[in-house]
Amino acid sequence: MKLENTAENREIANRYRQLLKVSKWSREKGDVQIIRKAFVMAVDAHSSMRRKSGEPYIYHPIAVARIVAEEIGLGTTAIVCALLHDVVEDTDITLEEIQQAFDPKVANIIDGLTKISGVYDTSSPQAENFRKMLLTMADDVRVILIKLCDRLHNMRTLEHMSDRGQLKIASETSFIYAPLAHRLGLYAIKTELEDLSLKYTQPALYQDLKYKLNASKEQRNRYIRSFIKPIKVELDELGADYEIKGRPKSIHSIYTKMVNKKLEFEDVYDLFAIRIILDSEPEDEKMDCWNVYSIITSIFKPNPERMRDWISIPKSNGYESLHSTVMGPKGQWVEVQIRSTRMDAIAEKGYAAHWKYKDKKNANSSNNLDNWLTQIREILEDQDGTALDFLDEFKMNLYAKEVFAFTPKGMLRKLPKGATALDFAFDIHSEVGAKCLGAKVNGKLVPLSYEIKNGDQIEILTSAKQKPNKDWLNFVKTSKAKNKIKQSLKDEKRVVAALGKEALGRKMKNTGFPYTVDNLNKLVAFFKTEDELELTYQIGAGTLDKEKIKLSEILVETTKVHKPGTERLDPSKLTSKTSRELLLGDATIDMDYTFANCCNPIPGDQVVGFITVGGEVKIHQTACKNAQNLMSKYGYRIIKARWAGQGNIEEEFEAALEIRGIDSLGLVGKVTDIVSKQLKVNMKSISFESLDGTFLGKLMLQVTDKQHLEQLMEELKGIDEYIKVKRIDLENIPKLTS
Ligand code: MN
């Protein structure tokens, strides 16, 4: 390709040479040819296009490629992709052509970039686009890195946009791109994106702060010089190889601090910040940082509340640094950051710098980012909510501060700040989370909602019988835990619905209505449930008002099912009181029966009859140990028994519950309140004992059936996350002493 020798073309060539210059360090043999090929293709494709500023369009891809190489430090593949990032979207060139001309990796990244080219907008399916972007990112993080560079260049040149366009792009930037840059450890880019976005969303305020910063600049510099002076003396004495930078706070960070802490510009205290960068050998760098720390804190008093050690435990985006805020001259707080050149490069350039340092000894920090990408992949794969839900959660994750905790074996886990013991359980493994019963923190039993503090050692107690419940959603913070719990609740709903379906089917059969789609639709419409699943779930869970299930009034009788040889039940009788709760044998046997005292079955329990020597029938729960013992020995005396139907028994049955948990104030009150007030259950006795912070309660109640009892148990479990409720045999209830 030969460009005409116009001023504009000379400028294009000039910018291209600059790009080659800044990317030199990463290039290998043959790379220049590939970059040139991409450049030629892009120039050609965009030749007739101009930017809003009137400049040739090609300036933009070249600029993006330059940011990619210079500010993030990515190599040839990314540079090629940056040059071509807009061609498939905006020109005649197809992805196939790119596939033919370049490496498959290039085509893959460009495909990702093209898919996400739509801007993010909460009112449109663009949130879905964003999700796609993250999915692609999980494939190859360079997609998002190039996207960030693209956005940065657009923000730098935003003045040519219309006001509306400016606002839209600027808010989108602060909403999603700056947090992403933050999460990827690209602090310099994050800060610039934030400042630029503030410049367009709040122009007056931005200009005001900028003016004030400028006006106070000389004064601040003077102060910093006086602060640094004694430090330099000591560092020189030590023979350290170092650099000290005064670090002006970004306009955005000053603004955030003013808003969050309701302070005036003059009061934002760590306006003063310096950074000390040590040129250390990798094996000495930590020690050197701590040495400098001790020098500084011996000169100035540190604020112990504001000490941050990200050297021993780097942030999961790879950030390593030692921060301290000390009281400088004239009673001013000064933030001091201490780090090595390697740490500084990682802090500024993030991901790419990890690659550069990856082979070196100290680069375990890049694993953190890989872990994070794995996590994103997991979240994305699990997601079944809306794209917007996902976005909210994901965004929360981006800015969340971190806490770290240890497993009993001393493995370090990092979680977002505010994460609970239950989050920790899910972080270890989703099965551990699902079966989590409790936790011990530093040896002490804590509720699952316990908020993790830095350095906690957490042991998760599990039980095979445990399963996630709805309340858990109230105290987990991580997306992983939330998604797993939601999934499990959904599965459980299906199980309950299956029971409900069975019960409904039985009832319909008994009352002579066929279980048809048509009839089901009528029921769904009558009960105003969302669908069949919801209807059967509510029946299964016993939350549907039983009084209302009068099938004969809802359904039109069609063909009646008549079971030969059985006594046909009159539908109207089912809702009236019948004298018999149980049907024995094939429902034609007329024998007296009593309920066994050992297990006290209630309607809904699986039951079995056992003919006693006296010729009477005793009804046991199928699960009753006595019954099982008898059945194994005297099988011939077993008689089939089933409950006559649901909703037709007005008699009350006795049942006993045992409640265990962590003792807390007002607990007994809560239990009795639920039992007697909320659910209007008759309580025959209650006993509570407490021991070492745990309690054991036993209740004897009168309930109408199993559903009734289970509903009550669910409510009781809802008191707090730590409560365990189980049904016990009446025998275990202590006799009331009069
Ligand atoms: Mn672009």
XYZ file of C-alpha atoms and ligand atoms in Angstrom:
739
model
C 0.000 0.000 0.000
C 1.253 3.408 -0.808
C -0.353 6.416 0.820
C -0.541 9.663 -1.043
C 1.945 12.111 0.339
C -0.515 14.451 1.978
C -0.057 16.058 5.383
C -2.727 13.783 6.776
C -1.113 10.636 5.454
C 2.239 11.724 6.783
C 0.603 12.108 10.165
C -0.918 8.615 9.920
C 2.494 7.168 9.098
C 3.988 9.147 11.927
C 1.503 7.808 14.452
C 2.106 4.299 13.188
C 5.853 4.695 13.757
C 5.161 5.857 17.296
C 3.160 2.724 17.856
C 6.010 0.537 16.671
C 8.365 2.417 18.919
C 6.367 1.915 22.115
C 5.744 -1.740 21.355
C 9.324 -2.578 20.609
C 10.061 -4.163 23.954
C 7.507 -6.928 23.484
C 8.110 -7.745 19.849
C 9.654 -10.885 18.495
C 10.941 -11.702 15.042
C 8.245 -11.339 12.392
C 5.924 -9.327 14.621
C 6.423 -6.083 12.712
C 5.125 -7.734 9.537
C 1.975 -8.894 11.302
C 1.374 -5.492 12.869
C 1.938 -3.866 9.509
C -0.552 -6.214 7.860
C -3.180 -5.260 10.430
C -2.360 -1.589 10.056
C -2.706 -1.719 6.270
C -5.994 -3.573 6.515
C -7.366 -1.062 9.027
C -6.220 2.001 7.060
C -7.819 0.568 3.963
C -11.077 -0.382 5.625
C -11.513 2.933 7.439
C -10.169 5.084 4.589
C -13.409 6.899 3.896
C -14.397 7.345 7.567
C -13.829 10.288 9.841
C -14.247 10.787 13.543
C -16.644 13.381 14.960
C -13.650 15.675 15.389
C -13.103 15.566 11.630
C -9.877 13.597 11.969
C -9.255 10.445 9.912
C -10.886 7.488 11.654
C -7.676 5.461 11.607
C -6.234 7.742 14.310
C -8.546 6.002 16.747
C -7.451 2.362 16.237
C -3.823 3.460 16.191
C -4.331 5.330 19.448
C -6.059 2.331 21.022
C -3.236 0.051 19.901
C -0.787 2.461 21.421
C -2.572 2.476 24.781
C -2.647 -1.316 24.631
C 1.108 -1.464 24.122
C 2.266 1.484 26.161
C -0.119 1.811 29.083
C -1.112 -1.789 29.620
C 1.935 -3.400 28.132
C 0.321 -6.069 26.000
C 2.086 -7.698 23.068
C 1.681 -8.183 19.330
C -1.588 -10.137 19.255
C -3.347 -7.468 21.300
C -1.850 -4.680 19.191
C -3.080 -6.345 16.013
C -6.541 -6.763 17.534
C -6.625 -3.152 18.699
C -5.793 -1.949 15.195
C -8.608 -4.056 13.791
C -11.065 -3.676 16.668
C -13.619 -1.646 14.701
C -13.303 -3.116 11.216
C -15.795 -5.959 11.444
C -18.298 -3.738 13.216
C -17.985 -0.646 11.045
C -16.598 -1.663 7.657
C -17.058 -4.253 4.915
C -14.423 -6.552 6.273
C -15.791 -9.820 7.626
C -14.629 -12.025 10.420
C -13.842 -14.720 7.849
C -11.391 -12.409 6.134
C -9.691 -11.804 9.456
C -9.634 -15.523 10.120
C -7.914 -16.090 6.800
C -5.398 -13.319 7.236
C -4.457 -13.765 10.888
C -3.982 -16.180 13.719
C -7.188 -17.821 15.072
C -6.558 -16.028 18.393
C -6.841 -12.674 16.627
C -10.136 -13.618 14.996
C -11.447 -14.877 18.306
C -10.636 -11.668 20.153
C -12.066 -9.493 17.392
C -15.198 -11.572 17.405
C -15.504 -10.892 21.136
C -14.897 -7.187 20.628
C -17.474 -7.002 17.853
C -20.120 -8.780 19.889
C -19.824 -6.310 22.712
C -19.646 -3.200 20.608
C -23.115 -2.074 21.695
C -22.960 0.330 24.554
C -24.298 -0.644 27.878
C -27.751 0.665 28.732
C -29.876 -0.660 31.562
C -33.102 -0.323 29.649
C -32.107 -2.565 26.786
C -30.772 -6.036 26.274
C -27.339 -4.436 26.309
C -26.941 -5.857 29.776
C -27.002 -9.162 27.988
C -24.241 -7.860 25.751
C -22.251 -7.037 28.775
C -22.652 -10.532 30.041
C -21.412 -11.781 26.700
C -18.459 -9.494 27.000
C -17.576 -11.024 30.326
C -18.023 -14.502 28.939
C -15.617 -13.685 26.156
C -13.309 -12.160 28.681
C -13.323 -15.386 30.617
C -12.064 -16.936 27.370
C -9.430 -14.359 26.746
C -8.971 -11.453 29.094
C -7.455 -9.400 26.298
C -10.941 -8.745 24.943
C -11.802 -6.698 27.976
C -8.376 -5.081 28.179
C -8.649 -3.847 24.586
C -12.226 -2.761 25.227
C -10.972 -0.704 28.164
C -8.339 0.957 26.000
C -10.963 1.681 23.354
C -13.130 3.283 26.027
C -10.222 5.235 27.450
C -9.429 6.750 24.073
C -13.075 7.599 23.473
C -13.199 9.271 26.876
C -10.026 11.225 26.140
C -11.614 12.532 22.956
C -15.132 12.933 24.266
C -15.312 16.696 23.805
C -16.319 16.190 20.163
C -19.466 14.309 21.089
C -22.892 15.875 21.558
C -23.871 16.656 25.145
C -26.210 13.722 25.274
C -23.654 11.352 23.836
C -21.124 12.628 26.341
C -23.398 11.987 29.279
C -24.304 8.536 28.151
C -20.755 7.423 27.526
C -19.463 9.084 30.676
C -22.026 7.477 32.954
C -21.530 4.121 31.366
C -17.825 4.520 31.976
C -18.190 5.222 35.654
C -20.820 2.542 36.019
C -18.994 -0.359 34.515
C -15.647 0.353 32.878
C -13.929 2.055 35.796
C -14.949 -0.732 38.206
C -13.690 -3.287 35.725
C -10.370 -1.511 35.389
C -10.189 -1.451 39.163
C -10.868 -5.142 39.402
C -8.260 -5.930 36.802
C -5.740 -3.946 38.787
C -5.362 -1.186 36.185
C -5.255 1.645 38.698
C -3.887 4.325 36.424
C -6.574 3.662 33.818
C -9.274 3.362 36.433
C -8.345 6.744 37.904
C -8.262 8.426 34.535
C -11.615 6.942 33.532
C -13.156 8.147 36.784
C -11.785 11.650 36.450
C -12.844 11.934 32.819
C -16.265 10.649 33.603
C -16.697 13.175 36.417
C -15.560 15.889 34.029
C -18.574 15.215 31.801
C -21.187 14.191 34.325
C -20.502 17.024 36.789
C -18.602 19.632 34.814
C -18.978 22.558 37.245
C -17.894 20.566 40.251
C -15.027 19.004 38.352
C -13.713 22.370 37.256
C -14.063 23.754 40.761
C -12.063 20.923 42.313
C -9.483 21.139 39.581
C -9.089 24.829 40.241
C -8.746 24.316 43.990
C -6.172 21.585 43.503
C -4.148 23.833 41.231
C -4.432 26.787 43.555
C -3.118 24.806 46.466
C -0.467 23.014 44.449
C 2.560 25.078 45.386
C 1.644 25.039 49.041
C 1.180 21.297 48.973
C 4.456 20.715 47.198
C 6.239 22.761 49.815
C 4.650 20.703 52.532
C 5.536 17.411 50.864
C 9.146 18.535 50.484
C 9.382 19.263 54.192
C 7.779 15.917 54.959
C 10.134 13.962 52.728
C 13.320 15.646 53.905
C 13.980 13.649 57.104
C 12.927 10.427 55.355
C 15.479 10.976 52.602
C 18.256 11.462 55.104
C 17.543 8.096 56.713
C 17.052 6.268 53.424
C 20.328 7.612 52.057
C 22.094 6.532 55.214
C 20.688 3.045 54.649
C 22.065 3.149 51.107
C 18.650 2.331 49.627
C 17.949 2.667 45.920
C 14.662 4.502 45.877
C 12.412 7.040 44.283
C 9.886 9.226 46.099
C 6.838 10.536 44.274
C 4.415 13.074 45.580
C 1.094 11.634 44.626
C -1.707 14.066 43.961
C -5.048 12.499 44.741
C -7.338 12.167 41.780
C -10.194 14.626 41.474
C -12.608 11.754 41.565
C -11.218 10.332 44.792
C -11.353 13.742 46.461
C -14.904 14.123 45.265
C -15.921 10.686 46.573
C -14.358 11.387 49.923
C -16.121 14.746 50.197
C -19.455 13.155 49.388
C -19.069 10.053 51.519
C -17.675 11.788 54.560
C -19.562 15.028 54.081
C -16.378 17.046 54.172
C -15.288 20.281 52.571
C -12.427 20.270 50.116
C -10.143 21.718 52.770
C -10.925 18.887 55.163
C -10.186 15.939 52.958
C -7.276 14.914 55.059
C -5.103 12.634 53.040
C -4.820 15.082 50.249
C -1.209 14.495 51.007
C 0.170 11.254 49.781
C 3.584 10.048 48.775
C 4.864 6.867 47.272
C 8.255 5.371 47.918
C 9.395 2.957 45.237
C 12.331 0.743 46.063
C 14.582 -0.798 43.466
C 15.098 -4.108 45.230
C 16.028 -7.598 44.226
C 12.927 -9.825 44.255
C 14.212 -11.778 47.254
C 14.772 -8.613 49.304
C 11.768 -6.565 48.326
C 9.459 -7.414 51.222
C 12.153 -6.937 53.815
C 13.181 -3.652 52.217
C 9.613 -2.380 52.281
C 9.263 -3.207 55.952
C 12.590 -1.536 56.705
C 11.398 1.639 55.070
C 8.123 1.330 56.930
C 9.905 1.174 60.244
C 12.071 4.161 59.340
C 9.059 6.287 58.471
C 7.007 5.296 61.492
C 9.953 6.075 63.755
C 10.004 9.607 62.352
C 6.230 10.147 62.201
C 3.530 8.574 64.337
C 1.387 6.170 62.325
C -2.369 5.890 62.603
C -2.789 2.230 63.501
C -6.283 2.202 62.015
C -4.976 3.054 58.607
C -2.217 0.515 58.223
C -2.645 -1.755 55.188
C -0.390 -4.674 54.449
C -0.896 -5.927 50.923
C 2.611 -7.264 50.805
C 2.077 -10.298 52.985
C -1.337 -10.866 51.452
C -1.777 -9.209 48.044
C -5.220 -8.190 46.865
C -6.746 -10.719 44.549
C -6.208 -8.437 41.574
C -2.511 -8.756 42.316
C -1.997 -5.398 44.035
C 0.944 -5.418 46.411
C 1.894 -2.445 48.537
C 2.373 -1.304 52.093
C 0.230 1.641 53.140
C 0.430 3.710 56.256
C -1.024 7.038 57.199
C 1.243 9.035 59.479
C 0.959 12.320 61.312
C 3.232 14.726 59.455
C 4.380 18.227 60.448
C 1.662 20.756 61.372
C -0.746 18.002 62.318
C -1.409 16.850 58.774
C -2.097 13.233 57.925
C 0.039 11.954 55.073
C -0.554 8.675 53.335
C 2.633 6.789 52.562
C 2.740 3.920 50.102
C 5.793 1.716 50.074
C 6.478 -0.800 47.326
C 9.115 -2.206 44.996
C 9.451 -1.319 41.305
C 7.914 -4.666 40.425
C 4.954 -4.052 42.717
C 4.586 -0.579 41.289
C 4.476 -1.842 37.719
C 1.787 -4.326 38.688
C -0.195 -1.653 40.479
C -0.085 0.631 37.457
C -0.353 -1.817 34.608
C -2.128 -4.695 36.243
C -2.586 -7.859 34.310
C 0.024 -7.341 31.670
C 2.703 -6.597 34.219
C 1.959 -9.959 35.788
C 2.900 -11.588 32.546
C 6.133 -9.703 32.434
C 7.012 -10.804 35.918
C 5.390 -14.187 35.757
C 8.592 -16.150 35.373
C 10.184 -14.429 38.263
C 10.089 -15.974 41.658
C 7.649 -13.677 43.315
C 4.825 -13.717 40.867
C 2.310 -15.920 42.634
C 0.020 -12.911 42.500
C -0.975 -13.648 38.924
C -2.654 -16.801 40.170
C -5.018 -14.565 42.037
C -6.234 -13.102 38.800
C -6.555 -16.503 37.224
C -8.629 -17.521 40.233
C -10.777 -14.497 39.743
C -11.351 -15.311 36.090
C -12.269 -18.857 37.050
C -14.749 -17.436 39.507
C -16.299 -15.225 36.851
C -16.632 -18.213 34.610
C -18.396 -20.107 37.382
C -20.766 -17.250 38.080
C -21.570 -16.832 34.411
C -22.174 -20.499 33.911
C -24.449 -20.770 36.914
C -26.435 -17.706 36.143
C -30.085 -18.221 35.448
C -31.476 -14.912 36.626
C -31.802 -11.934 34.340
C -28.790 -10.280 32.851
C -29.524 -7.205 34.931
C -29.545 -9.109 38.220
C -26.265 -10.513 37.182
C -24.863 -7.135 36.349
C -25.798 -5.732 39.737
C -24.180 -8.587 41.517
C -21.175 -8.566 39.338
C -20.669 -4.875 39.836
C -20.901 -5.276 43.557
C -18.150 -7.834 43.299
C -15.944 -5.473 41.347
C -15.647 -2.839 43.994
C -16.014 -5.019 47.039
C -13.190 -4.735 49.466
C -11.735 -7.981 50.638
C -11.286 -9.906 53.820
C -9.156 -12.967 54.180
C -9.590 -15.982 56.374
C -7.907 -19.316 56.875
C -9.138 -22.889 56.660
C -8.359 -25.194 59.604
C -5.341 -26.393 57.627
C -4.105 -22.839 57.205
C -5.098 -22.281 53.574
C -5.824 -18.653 52.799
C -9.165 -17.732 51.226
C -10.165 -14.266 50.086
C -13.737 -13.078 50.122
C -15.508 -9.778 49.605
C -15.824 -7.666 52.715
C -19.025 -8.465 54.575
C -18.890 -12.135 53.561
C -20.185 -14.549 56.172
C -19.234 -17.951 57.481
C -21.729 -19.416 55.036
C -20.029 -17.627 52.119
C -16.798 -19.140 53.308
C -18.383 -22.600 53.234
C -19.570 -22.068 49.670
C -16.199 -20.672 48.704
C -14.512 -23.875 49.791
C -16.925 -25.993 47.786
C -20.560 -25.697 46.823
C -21.278 -29.030 48.508
C -19.687 -27.849 51.721
C -21.882 -24.766 51.512
C -25.045 -26.726 50.864
C -24.421 -29.038 53.805
C -23.197 -26.315 56.115
C -24.623 -26.589 59.569
C -22.512 -24.200 61.510
C -19.076 -22.786 61.811
C -16.350 -22.450 64.344
C -14.334 -19.292 64.151
C -11.065 -19.447 66.023
C -12.485 -22.427 67.870
C -15.759 -20.826 68.864
C -19.175 -21.745 67.555
C -20.734 -18.896 65.562
C -23.953 -18.454 63.591
C -23.767 -18.976 59.853
C -24.386 -15.275 59.418
C -21.161 -14.443 61.239
C -19.315 -11.737 59.322
C -15.758 -12.743 58.616
C -12.963 -10.636 60.020
C -9.468 -10.538 58.609
C -7.386 -13.416 59.831
C -10.223 -15.576 61.151
C -9.624 -19.276 61.072
C -12.863 -20.915 60.074
C -13.938 -24.491 60.400
C -17.165 -25.432 58.678
C -19.417 -27.990 60.303
C -21.532 -29.970 57.886
C -24.310 -32.467 58.053
C -25.483 -34.763 55.289
C -29.045 -33.860 56.195
C -28.590 -30.140 55.871
C -29.897 -28.319 52.841
C -30.037 -24.665 51.810
C -33.061 -22.665 52.842
C -34.494 -19.369 51.695
C -33.240 -17.417 54.703
C -29.699 -18.196 53.739
C -30.070 -15.733 50.911
C -30.323 -12.973 53.489
C -26.847 -13.434 54.752
C -24.645 -14.482 51.923
C -22.688 -11.890 50.038
C -20.960 -13.742 47.232
C -22.626 -14.467 43.918
C -21.407 -18.021 44.067
C -23.241 -18.750 47.309
C -26.360 -16.922 46.147
C -26.542 -18.822 42.885
C -26.005 -22.187 44.506
C -28.671 -21.544 47.121
C -31.173 -20.341 44.551
C -30.503 -23.390 42.422
C -31.014 -25.729 45.319
C -34.244 -24.018 46.399
C -35.519 -24.469 42.898
C -34.673 -28.163 42.920
C -36.357 -28.514 46.260
C -39.420 -26.763 44.984
C -39.702 -29.431 42.322
C -39.573 -32.154 44.967
C -42.319 -30.535 47.034
C -44.316 -29.945 43.873
C -44.064 -33.632 43.032
C -45.620 -34.452 46.405
C -48.313 -31.886 45.803
C -48.988 -33.300 42.388
C -49.402 -36.725 43.859
C -51.773 -35.443 46.534
C -53.789 -33.472 44.039
C -53.950 -36.401 41.663
C -55.192 -38.619 44.469
C -57.781 -36.144 45.476
C -59.012 -35.616 41.953
C -59.208 -39.336 41.419
C -61.135 -39.796 44.652
C -63.564 -37.096 43.753
C -63.995 -38.272 40.209
C -62.203 -35.632 38.234
C -59.628 -36.780 35.721
C -56.163 -35.303 36.003
C -56.165 -33.547 32.666
C -54.407 -30.481 31.341
C -57.778 -28.867 31.047
C -58.703 -29.419 34.678
C -55.273 -28.363 35.808
C -55.546 -25.120 33.896
C -58.823 -24.426 35.635
C -57.192 -24.954 39.009
C -54.229 -22.793 38.080
C -56.605 -20.046 37.015
C -58.767 -20.418 40.106
C -55.898 -20.223 42.570
C -54.153 -17.572 40.496
C -50.875 -19.412 40.649
C -48.250 -18.797 38.031
C -48.294 -22.288 36.590
C -48.778 -25.946 37.375
C -45.445 -26.121 39.176
C -46.442 -23.298 41.497
C -49.880 -24.829 42.100
C -48.582 -28.265 42.969
C -45.787 -26.712 44.985
C -48.266 -24.786 47.091
C -50.349 -27.878 47.604
C -47.258 -29.856 48.514
C -46.038 -27.186 50.891
C -49.479 -26.813 52.419
C -49.593 -23.097 51.788
C -52.732 -23.261 49.690
C -55.766 -22.576 51.776
C -57.217 -26.032 52.228
C -60.720 -24.764 52.752
C -60.649 -23.499 49.226
C -59.786 -26.746 47.541
C -63.321 -27.782 46.789
C -62.785 -29.392 43.481
C -66.471 -29.820 42.759
C -66.879 -26.074 42.742
C -63.904 -25.391 40.578
C -64.052 -28.200 38.118
C -66.911 -29.312 35.986
C -67.402 -33.012 36.425
C -66.595 -34.805 33.258
C -66.080 -38.505 33.251
C -66.116 -39.849 36.729
C -63.491 -42.299 37.655
C -65.136 -45.185 39.353
C -62.872 -47.667 40.937
C -64.601 -51.022 40.910
C -64.759 -52.732 44.234
C -64.141 -49.644 46.266
C -66.631 -47.598 48.036
C -67.012 -44.459 46.033
C -66.411 -41.359 47.997
C -68.861 -38.600 47.641
C -66.924 -35.415 46.893
C -69.091 -33.408 49.224
C -68.202 -35.760 52.049
C -64.534 -35.091 51.633
C -64.785 -31.624 52.963
C -67.172 -32.498 55.699
C -66.233 -34.217 58.868
C -65.873 -37.925 58.625
C -65.493 -40.231 61.511
C -62.758 -42.271 60.008
C -59.330 -40.855 59.304
C -57.908 -44.077 58.040
C -58.710 -46.623 55.430
C -57.488 -50.087 56.244
C -56.584 -52.819 53.846
C -58.292 -52.227 50.524
C -60.635 -49.791 52.249
C -63.345 -52.328 52.814
C -62.111 -53.678 56.110
C -64.035 -52.340 59.006
C -61.942 -52.688 62.089
C -61.284 -50.563 65.104
C -57.895 -49.013 65.343
C -55.860 -46.919 67.705
C -52.698 -44.892 67.233
C -49.498 -46.255 68.702
C -48.050 -44.284 71.567
C -44.485 -44.800 70.526
C -44.574 -42.808 67.319
C -47.945 -41.040 67.332
C -48.671 -40.849 63.633
C -50.487 -37.844 62.342
C -52.293 -37.521 59.035
C -49.806 -37.294 56.245
C -47.312 -39.647 57.860
C -46.588 -42.883 56.098
C -48.418 -45.399 58.253
C -48.894 -49.083 58.656
C -51.423 -51.098 60.683
C -50.439 -53.916 62.924
C -52.983 -56.377 64.259
C -52.479 -56.893 67.977
C -53.071 -60.116 69.815
C -56.322 -58.631 71.006
C -57.536 -58.367 67.417
C -57.274 -54.620 67.423
C -55.292 -52.605 64.919
C -52.463 -50.342 66.047
C -51.367 -47.664 63.650
C -47.630 -46.862 63.546
C -45.521 -44.651 61.431
C -43.766 -46.766 58.831
C -40.502 -45.319 60.106
C -41.222 -46.233 63.731
C -38.568 -48.484 65.205
C -41.112 -50.524 67.151
C -43.175 -51.064 64.040
C -40.146 -52.109 62.052
C -39.207 -54.534 64.755
C -42.726 -55.991 64.816
C -42.963 -56.155 61.049
C -39.706 -58.016 60.764
C -40.961 -60.622 63.213
C -44.683 -60.839 62.546
C -45.051 -59.880 58.931
C -48.379 -61.681 58.623
C -50.006 -59.312 61.116
C -49.365 -56.255 58.985
C -52.342 -54.506 57.532
C -52.119 -51.773 54.945
C -53.308 -48.393 56.158
C -53.653 -45.066 54.448
C -55.205 -41.770 55.320
C -58.671 -41.295 53.959
C -57.957 -37.998 52.327
C -56.613 -34.583 52.961
C -58.492 -31.726 54.425
C -61.258 -33.836 55.823
C -59.967 -34.432 59.304
C -60.837 -32.033 62.005
C -59.474 -34.003 64.851
C -56.180 -32.944 66.316
C -53.189 -35.154 66.850
C -50.327 -34.940 69.255
C -46.823 -34.454 68.041
C -43.558 -33.554 69.683
C -40.750 -31.363 68.471
C -37.225 -30.854 69.609
C -35.524 -27.530 68.962
C -31.808 -26.983 69.277
C -29.775 -23.944 68.589
C -27.720 -21.129 69.963
C -29.195 -19.508 72.997
C -30.283 -15.971 72.477
C -32.340 -13.418 74.261
C -36.053 -13.636 73.717
C -35.835 -16.983 71.993
C -38.479 -18.744 74.061
C -40.781 -15.844 73.402
C -40.238 -16.147 69.670
C -40.962 -19.863 69.702
C -44.171 -19.564 71.682
C -45.214 -16.606 69.595
C -44.940 -18.573 66.366
C -46.638 -21.627 67.797
C -49.553 -20.083 69.563
C -50.101 -16.696 67.966
C -49.024 -16.962 64.375
C -50.035 -20.520 63.674
C -52.615 -20.918 66.413
C -51.329 -24.306 67.384
C -52.353 -25.675 70.732
C -49.295 -26.233 72.858
C -49.592 -28.893 75.505
C -46.198 -28.516 77.054
C -42.952 -26.728 76.551
C -39.601 -27.123 78.217
C -36.343 -25.320 77.629
C -32.918 -25.907 79.014
C -29.803 -24.041 78.163
C -26.241 -25.170 78.334
C -23.073 -23.283 77.461
C -24.778 -20.925 75.108
C -26.846 -23.568 73.369
C -30.373 -24.526 74.188
C -32.579 -27.558 73.937
C -36.319 -27.109 73.763
C -39.069 -29.698 73.660
C -42.606 -28.942 72.611
C -45.698 -31.058 72.692
C -48.327 -29.835 70.298
C -51.664 -30.587 68.800
C -51.734 -30.475 65.040
C -54.197 -31.502 62.362
C -51.771 -33.303 60.094
C -48.238 -33.628 58.889
C -48.391 -30.612 56.618
C -49.551 -28.566 59.535
C -46.656 -29.804 61.618
C -44.151 -29.258 58.861
C -45.345 -25.765 58.252
C -44.801 -25.086 61.920
C -41.337 -26.600 61.775
C -40.436 -24.402 58.826
C -41.578 -21.321 60.693
C -39.560 -22.274 63.730
C -36.481 -22.855 61.602
C -36.962 -19.338 60.335
C -36.291 -17.824 63.746
C -32.613 -17.840 63.090
C -30.214 -19.610 60.842
C -28.891 -21.683 63.634
C -32.017 -23.398 64.773
C -32.539 -27.079 64.199
C -36.016 -28.485 64.574
C -36.904 -32.128 64.468
C -39.876 -34.230 65.267
C -39.394 -36.640 68.102
C -41.425 -39.418 69.651
C -43.814 -38.382 72.354
C -42.061 -40.762 74.710
C -39.150 -38.362 74.775
C -41.199 -35.567 76.198
C -40.706 -35.216 79.902
C -43.881 -35.613 81.853
C -45.077 -32.355 83.255
C -44.669 -32.231 86.973
C -47.593 -30.714 88.678
Mn -13.320 1.862 18.905
